[in-house]
Coordinates of C-alpha atoms and ligand atoms in Angstrom, one line a residue:
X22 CA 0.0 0.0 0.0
X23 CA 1.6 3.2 -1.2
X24 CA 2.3 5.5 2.0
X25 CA 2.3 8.9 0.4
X26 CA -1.3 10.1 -0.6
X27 CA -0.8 12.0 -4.2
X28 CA -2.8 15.1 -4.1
X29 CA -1.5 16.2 -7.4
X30 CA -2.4 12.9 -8.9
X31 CA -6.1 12.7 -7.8
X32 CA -6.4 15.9 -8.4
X33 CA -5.7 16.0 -12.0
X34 CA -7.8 12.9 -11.9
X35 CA -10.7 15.5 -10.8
X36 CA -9.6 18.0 -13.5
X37 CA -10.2 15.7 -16.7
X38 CA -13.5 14.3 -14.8
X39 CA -14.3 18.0 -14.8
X40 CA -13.0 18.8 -18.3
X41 CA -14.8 15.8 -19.6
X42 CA -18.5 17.4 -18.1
X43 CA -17.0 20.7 -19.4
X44 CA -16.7 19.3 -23.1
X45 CA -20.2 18.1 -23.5
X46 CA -21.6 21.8 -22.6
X47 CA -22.1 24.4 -25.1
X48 CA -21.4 27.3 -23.4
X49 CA -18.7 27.4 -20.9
X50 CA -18.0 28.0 -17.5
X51 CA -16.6 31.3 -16.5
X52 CA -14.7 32.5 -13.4
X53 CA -13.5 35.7 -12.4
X54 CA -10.7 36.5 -11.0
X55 CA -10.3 40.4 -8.6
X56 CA -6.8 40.5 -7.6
X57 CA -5.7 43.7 -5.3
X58 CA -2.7 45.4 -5.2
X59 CA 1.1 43.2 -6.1
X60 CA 1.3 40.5 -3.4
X61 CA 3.3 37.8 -4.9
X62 CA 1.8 34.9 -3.4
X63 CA -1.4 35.9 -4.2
X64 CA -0.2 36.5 -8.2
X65 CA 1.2 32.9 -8.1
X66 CA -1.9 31.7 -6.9
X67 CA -4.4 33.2 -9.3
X68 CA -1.5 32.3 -12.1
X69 CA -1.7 28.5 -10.8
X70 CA -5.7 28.6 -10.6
X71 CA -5.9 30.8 -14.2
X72 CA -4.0 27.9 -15.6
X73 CA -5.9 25.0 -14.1
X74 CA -9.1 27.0 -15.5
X75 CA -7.3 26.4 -19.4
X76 CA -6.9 22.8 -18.6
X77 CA -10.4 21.7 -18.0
X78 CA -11.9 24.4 -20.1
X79 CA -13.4 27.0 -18.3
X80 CA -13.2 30.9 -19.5
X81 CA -11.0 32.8 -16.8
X82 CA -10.5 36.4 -16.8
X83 CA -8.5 38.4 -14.4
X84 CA -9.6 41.4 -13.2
X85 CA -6.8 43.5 -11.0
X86 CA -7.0 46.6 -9.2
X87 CA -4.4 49.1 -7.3
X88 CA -3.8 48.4 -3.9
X89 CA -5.4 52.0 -3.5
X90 CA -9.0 50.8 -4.4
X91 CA -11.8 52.0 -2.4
X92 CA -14.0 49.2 -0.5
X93 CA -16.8 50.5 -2.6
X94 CA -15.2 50.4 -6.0
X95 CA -14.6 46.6 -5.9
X96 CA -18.2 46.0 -4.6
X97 CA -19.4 47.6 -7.7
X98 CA -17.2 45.7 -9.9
X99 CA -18.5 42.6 -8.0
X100 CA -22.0 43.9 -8.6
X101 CA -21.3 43.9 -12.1
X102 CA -20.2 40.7 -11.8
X103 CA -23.2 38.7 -9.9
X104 CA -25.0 40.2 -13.2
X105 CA -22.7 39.1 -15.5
X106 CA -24.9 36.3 -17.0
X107 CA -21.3 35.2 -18.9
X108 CA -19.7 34.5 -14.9
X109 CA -20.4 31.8 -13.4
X110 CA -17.9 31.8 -10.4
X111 CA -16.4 35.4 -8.5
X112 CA -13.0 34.7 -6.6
X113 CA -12.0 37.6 -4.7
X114 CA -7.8 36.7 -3.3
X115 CA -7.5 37.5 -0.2
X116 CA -5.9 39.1 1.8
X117 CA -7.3 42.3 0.8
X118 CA -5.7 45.6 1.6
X119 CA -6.4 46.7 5.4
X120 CA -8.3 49.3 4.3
X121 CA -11.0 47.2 2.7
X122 CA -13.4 44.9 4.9
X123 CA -13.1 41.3 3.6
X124 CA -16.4 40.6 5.2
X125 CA -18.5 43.0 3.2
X126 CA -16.8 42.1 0.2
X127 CA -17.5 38.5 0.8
X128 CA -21.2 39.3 1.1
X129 CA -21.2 41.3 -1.8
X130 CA -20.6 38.1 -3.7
X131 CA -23.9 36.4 -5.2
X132 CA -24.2 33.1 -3.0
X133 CA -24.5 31.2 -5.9
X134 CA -21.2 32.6 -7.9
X135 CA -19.5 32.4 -3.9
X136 CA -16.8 29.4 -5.8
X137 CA -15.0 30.2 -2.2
X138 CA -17.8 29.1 -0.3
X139 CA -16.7 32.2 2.2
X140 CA -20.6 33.7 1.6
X141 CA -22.0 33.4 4.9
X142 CA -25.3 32.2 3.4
X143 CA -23.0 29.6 2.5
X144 CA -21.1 29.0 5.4
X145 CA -24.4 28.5 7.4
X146 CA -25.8 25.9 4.8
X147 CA -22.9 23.8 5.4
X148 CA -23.2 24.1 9.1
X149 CA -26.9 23.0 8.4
X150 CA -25.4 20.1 6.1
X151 CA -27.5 21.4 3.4
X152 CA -26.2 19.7 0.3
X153 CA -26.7 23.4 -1.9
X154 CA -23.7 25.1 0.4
X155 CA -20.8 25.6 -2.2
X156 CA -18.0 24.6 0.2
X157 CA -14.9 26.2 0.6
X158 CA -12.3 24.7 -1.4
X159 CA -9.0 23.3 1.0
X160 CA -11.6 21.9 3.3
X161 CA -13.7 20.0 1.1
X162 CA -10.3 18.9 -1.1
X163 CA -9.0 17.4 1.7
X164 CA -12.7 15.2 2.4
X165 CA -12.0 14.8 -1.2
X166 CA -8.7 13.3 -0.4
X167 CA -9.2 11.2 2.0
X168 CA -12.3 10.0 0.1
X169 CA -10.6 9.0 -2.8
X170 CA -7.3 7.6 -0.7
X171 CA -10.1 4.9 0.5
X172 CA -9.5 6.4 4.0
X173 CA -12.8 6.3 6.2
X174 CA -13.3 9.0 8.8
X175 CA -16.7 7.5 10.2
X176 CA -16.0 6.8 13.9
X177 CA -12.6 7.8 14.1
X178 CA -10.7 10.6 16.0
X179 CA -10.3 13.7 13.4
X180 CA -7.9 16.3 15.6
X181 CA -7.2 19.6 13.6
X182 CA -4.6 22.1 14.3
X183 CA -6.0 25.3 13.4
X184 CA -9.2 26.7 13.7
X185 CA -9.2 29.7 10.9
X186 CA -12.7 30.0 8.9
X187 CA -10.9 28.8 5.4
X188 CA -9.4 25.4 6.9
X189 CA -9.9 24.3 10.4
X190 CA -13.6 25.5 11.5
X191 CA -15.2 24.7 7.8
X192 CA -13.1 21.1 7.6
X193 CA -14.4 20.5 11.2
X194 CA -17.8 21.1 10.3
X195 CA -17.6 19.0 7.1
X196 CA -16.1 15.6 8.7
X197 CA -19.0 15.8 11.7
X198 CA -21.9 16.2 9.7
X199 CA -24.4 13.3 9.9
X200 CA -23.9 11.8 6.7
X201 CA -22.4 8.6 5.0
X202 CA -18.6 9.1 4.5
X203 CA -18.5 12.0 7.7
X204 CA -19.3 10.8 10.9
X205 CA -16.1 11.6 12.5
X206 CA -15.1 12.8 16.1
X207 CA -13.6 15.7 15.4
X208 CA -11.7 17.8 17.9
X209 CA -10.1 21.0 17.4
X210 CA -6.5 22.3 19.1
X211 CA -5.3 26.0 18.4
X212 CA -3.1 28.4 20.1
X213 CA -4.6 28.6 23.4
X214 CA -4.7 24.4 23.7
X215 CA -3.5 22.9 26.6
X216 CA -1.4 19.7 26.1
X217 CA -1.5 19.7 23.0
X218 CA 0.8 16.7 23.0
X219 CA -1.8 14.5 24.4
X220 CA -4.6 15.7 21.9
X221 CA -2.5 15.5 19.0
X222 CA -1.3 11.8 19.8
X223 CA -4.6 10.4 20.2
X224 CA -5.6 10.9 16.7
X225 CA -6.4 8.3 13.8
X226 CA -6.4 11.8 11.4
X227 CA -4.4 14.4 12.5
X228 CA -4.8 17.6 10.2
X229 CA -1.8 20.1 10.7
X230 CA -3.5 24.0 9.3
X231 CA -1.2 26.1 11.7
X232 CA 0.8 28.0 9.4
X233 CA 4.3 27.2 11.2
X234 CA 6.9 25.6 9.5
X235 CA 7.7 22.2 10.4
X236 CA 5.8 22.0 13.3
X237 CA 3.9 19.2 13.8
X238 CA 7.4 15.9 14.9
X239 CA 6.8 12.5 15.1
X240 CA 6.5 12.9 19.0
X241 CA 3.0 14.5 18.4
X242 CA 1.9 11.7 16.3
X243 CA 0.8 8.1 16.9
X244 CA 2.0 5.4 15.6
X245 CA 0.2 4.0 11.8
X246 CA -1.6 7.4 11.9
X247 CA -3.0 9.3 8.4
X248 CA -1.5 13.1 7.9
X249 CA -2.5 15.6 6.6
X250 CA -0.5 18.7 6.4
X251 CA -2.1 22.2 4.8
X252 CA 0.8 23.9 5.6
X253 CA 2.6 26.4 2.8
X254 CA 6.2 27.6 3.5
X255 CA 8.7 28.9 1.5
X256 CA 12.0 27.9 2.7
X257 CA 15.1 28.8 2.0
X258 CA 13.8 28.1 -1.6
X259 CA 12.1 24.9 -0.9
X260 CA 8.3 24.7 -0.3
X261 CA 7.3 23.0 3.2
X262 CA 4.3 22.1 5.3
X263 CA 3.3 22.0 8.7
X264 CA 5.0 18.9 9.4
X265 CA 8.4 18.1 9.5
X266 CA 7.8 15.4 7.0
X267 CA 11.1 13.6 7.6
X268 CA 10.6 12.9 11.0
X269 CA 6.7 11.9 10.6
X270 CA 6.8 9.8 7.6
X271 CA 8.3 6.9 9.4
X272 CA 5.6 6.8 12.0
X273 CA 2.4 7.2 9.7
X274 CA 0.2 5.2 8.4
X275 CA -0.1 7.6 5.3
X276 CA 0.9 10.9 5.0
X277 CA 0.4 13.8 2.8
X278 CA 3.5 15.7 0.9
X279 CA 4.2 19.6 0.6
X280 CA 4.0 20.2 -2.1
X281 CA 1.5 17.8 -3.9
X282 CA -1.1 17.3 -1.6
X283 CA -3.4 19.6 -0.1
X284 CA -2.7 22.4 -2.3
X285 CA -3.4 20.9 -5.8
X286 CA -6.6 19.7 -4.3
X287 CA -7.6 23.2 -3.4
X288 CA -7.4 24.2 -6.8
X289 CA -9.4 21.5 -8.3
X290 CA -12.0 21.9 -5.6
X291 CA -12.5 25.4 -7.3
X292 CA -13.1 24.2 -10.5
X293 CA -15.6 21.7 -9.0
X294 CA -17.5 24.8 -7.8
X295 CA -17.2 26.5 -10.8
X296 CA -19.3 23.9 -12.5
X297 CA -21.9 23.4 -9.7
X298 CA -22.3 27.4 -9.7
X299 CA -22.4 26.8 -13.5
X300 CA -24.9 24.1 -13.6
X301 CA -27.2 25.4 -10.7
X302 CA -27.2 29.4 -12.6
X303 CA -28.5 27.3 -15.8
X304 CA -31.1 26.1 -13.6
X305 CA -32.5 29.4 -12.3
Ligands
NAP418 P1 -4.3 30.9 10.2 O1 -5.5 31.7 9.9 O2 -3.1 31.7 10.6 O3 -4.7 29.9 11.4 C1 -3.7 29.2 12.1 C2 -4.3 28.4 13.2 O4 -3.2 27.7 13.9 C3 -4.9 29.3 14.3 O5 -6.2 28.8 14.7 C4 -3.9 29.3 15.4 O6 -4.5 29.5 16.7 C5 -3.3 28.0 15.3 N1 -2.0 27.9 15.8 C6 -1.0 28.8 15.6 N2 0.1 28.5 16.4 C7 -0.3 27.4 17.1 C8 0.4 26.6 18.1 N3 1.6 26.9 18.5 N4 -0.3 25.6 18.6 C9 -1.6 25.3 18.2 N5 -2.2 26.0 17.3 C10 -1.6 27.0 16.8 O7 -3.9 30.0 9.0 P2 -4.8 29.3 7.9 O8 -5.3 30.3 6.9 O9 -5.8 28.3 8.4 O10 -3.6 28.5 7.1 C11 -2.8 27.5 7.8 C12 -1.7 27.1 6.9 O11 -2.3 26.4 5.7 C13 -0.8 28.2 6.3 O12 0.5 27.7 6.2 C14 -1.4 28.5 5.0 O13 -0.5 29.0 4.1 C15 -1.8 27.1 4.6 N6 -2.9 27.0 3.6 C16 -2.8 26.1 2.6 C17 -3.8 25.9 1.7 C18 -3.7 24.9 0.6 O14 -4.4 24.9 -0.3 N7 -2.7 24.0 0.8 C19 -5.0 26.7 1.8 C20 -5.1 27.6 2.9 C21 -4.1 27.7 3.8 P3 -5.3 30.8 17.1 O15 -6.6 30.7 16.4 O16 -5.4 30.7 18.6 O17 -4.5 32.0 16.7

């Protein structure tokens, strides 16, 4: 049984199941993209998302603005957008500029063109475990994951490191919803957790969203369990996770890389949305 789970490889699995669906439509799919102001991570994410767009066929355009904007500039342009009847999906990168509110531009966003699942219309259906939430992306790529890695999570002890409302809360909420393939016990650690230590080792799944760099040793782990690290660092020219991958690898059951695993899913979980925004806006 292979040890390393291969985001990159089911998710370009996803991606041609997508561009497959894509090919059969008329009309296409389109995404925007608002970028604000020159933050190079956030360019190099919107350049890998624009390209994963191409590959499964879905119209992206880029829209970018001056860090300078005013909060009430980009809500028109998103107004523009939600009437667009050409744009199917609105991604808004964040972080925004201090000066503009991320939650009003989040509600500005039509629920059903909200491909981040961020909307809190959204956010409440899939507390609610209503099936018509669009979900946010990392969250439901790594349910996606573990799906597709044949790794149940019904009944077993889900620990998450992190409790920020893109990763930690939403994937929390996801795995302990009553349905077939959730089911888990899901506990969540941050940075007011006592002994951690003893949380973190009695995990079957532990999920490491913490943003530190190597964080998560084999000490904190135990033995034969599955993890999953969200963590993005740049280091010293090398990309790293949470998890100080030497150290766990030998001790887990199976174990996600960085990079390769979460993040590639993350992508293709936004092109999933794109076509359920696309396919439910043909339906209204
Ligand atoms: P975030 O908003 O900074 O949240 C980090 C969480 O970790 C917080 O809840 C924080 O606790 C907790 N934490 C920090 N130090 C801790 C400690 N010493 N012990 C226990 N908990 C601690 O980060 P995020 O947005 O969720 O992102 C997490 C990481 O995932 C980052 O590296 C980010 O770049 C990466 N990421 C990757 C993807 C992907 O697609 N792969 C997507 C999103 C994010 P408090 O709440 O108490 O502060």
């Amino acid at each position: 049984m292979k040890k390393i789970i291969d985001g990159r490889k089911i998710a370009n699995e996803i991606m041609k199941e997508i561009g497959e669906q894509i090919l059969l439509q008329e009309k296409k799919p389109g995404l925007a993209f608002l970028l604000v102001g020159d933050n190079p991570a956030s360019q190099s994410y919107v350049s890998s998302k624009k390209k994963a767009c191409a590959l499964t066929g879905i119209r992206s355009t880029l829209l970018e603005f001056p860090t300078s904007i005013q909060e009430s500039q980009l809500i028109k342009k998103i107004e523009e957008l939600n009437r667009d009847p050409l744009i199917d999906g609105i991604l808004v990168q964040l972080p925004l500029p201090s000066h503009i509110d991320e939650k009003k531009i989040m509600q500005a966003i039509n629920p059903k063109k909200d491909v981040d699942g961020f909307h809190p219309l959204n956010v409440g259906k899939m507390l609610l475990g209503d099936d018509s939430a669009l979900l946010p992306c990392t969250p439901l790529g790594i349910k996606t994951l573990l799906e597709r890695s044949a790794i149940a999570v019904e009944g077993k002890h889900v620990v998450i490191i992190g409790r920020s409302n893109i990763v930690g809360k939403p994937l929390a909420a996801l795995l302990m919803q009553k349905k077939k393939g959730c089911n888990a016990t899901v506990t969540i650690c941050h940075s007011q957790s006592d002994h951690l230590n003893e949380i973190t080792t009695s995990a079957d799944i532990l999920v490491a969203a913490i943003g530190r760099p190597l964080f998560i040793k084999a000490n904190m782990v135990k033995p034969n369990a599955v993890v999953i690290d969200v963590g993005i660092h740049r280091q010293q020219g090398k990309i790293v996770g949470d998890v100080d991958f030497e150290t766990v690898f030998p001790i887990a059951s199976k174990i996600t890389p960085v990079p390769g695993g979460v993040g590639p899913m993350t992508i293709a979980m936004l092109l999933k949305n794109t076509l359920l925004s696309f396919f439910s806006l043909q339906r209204s």
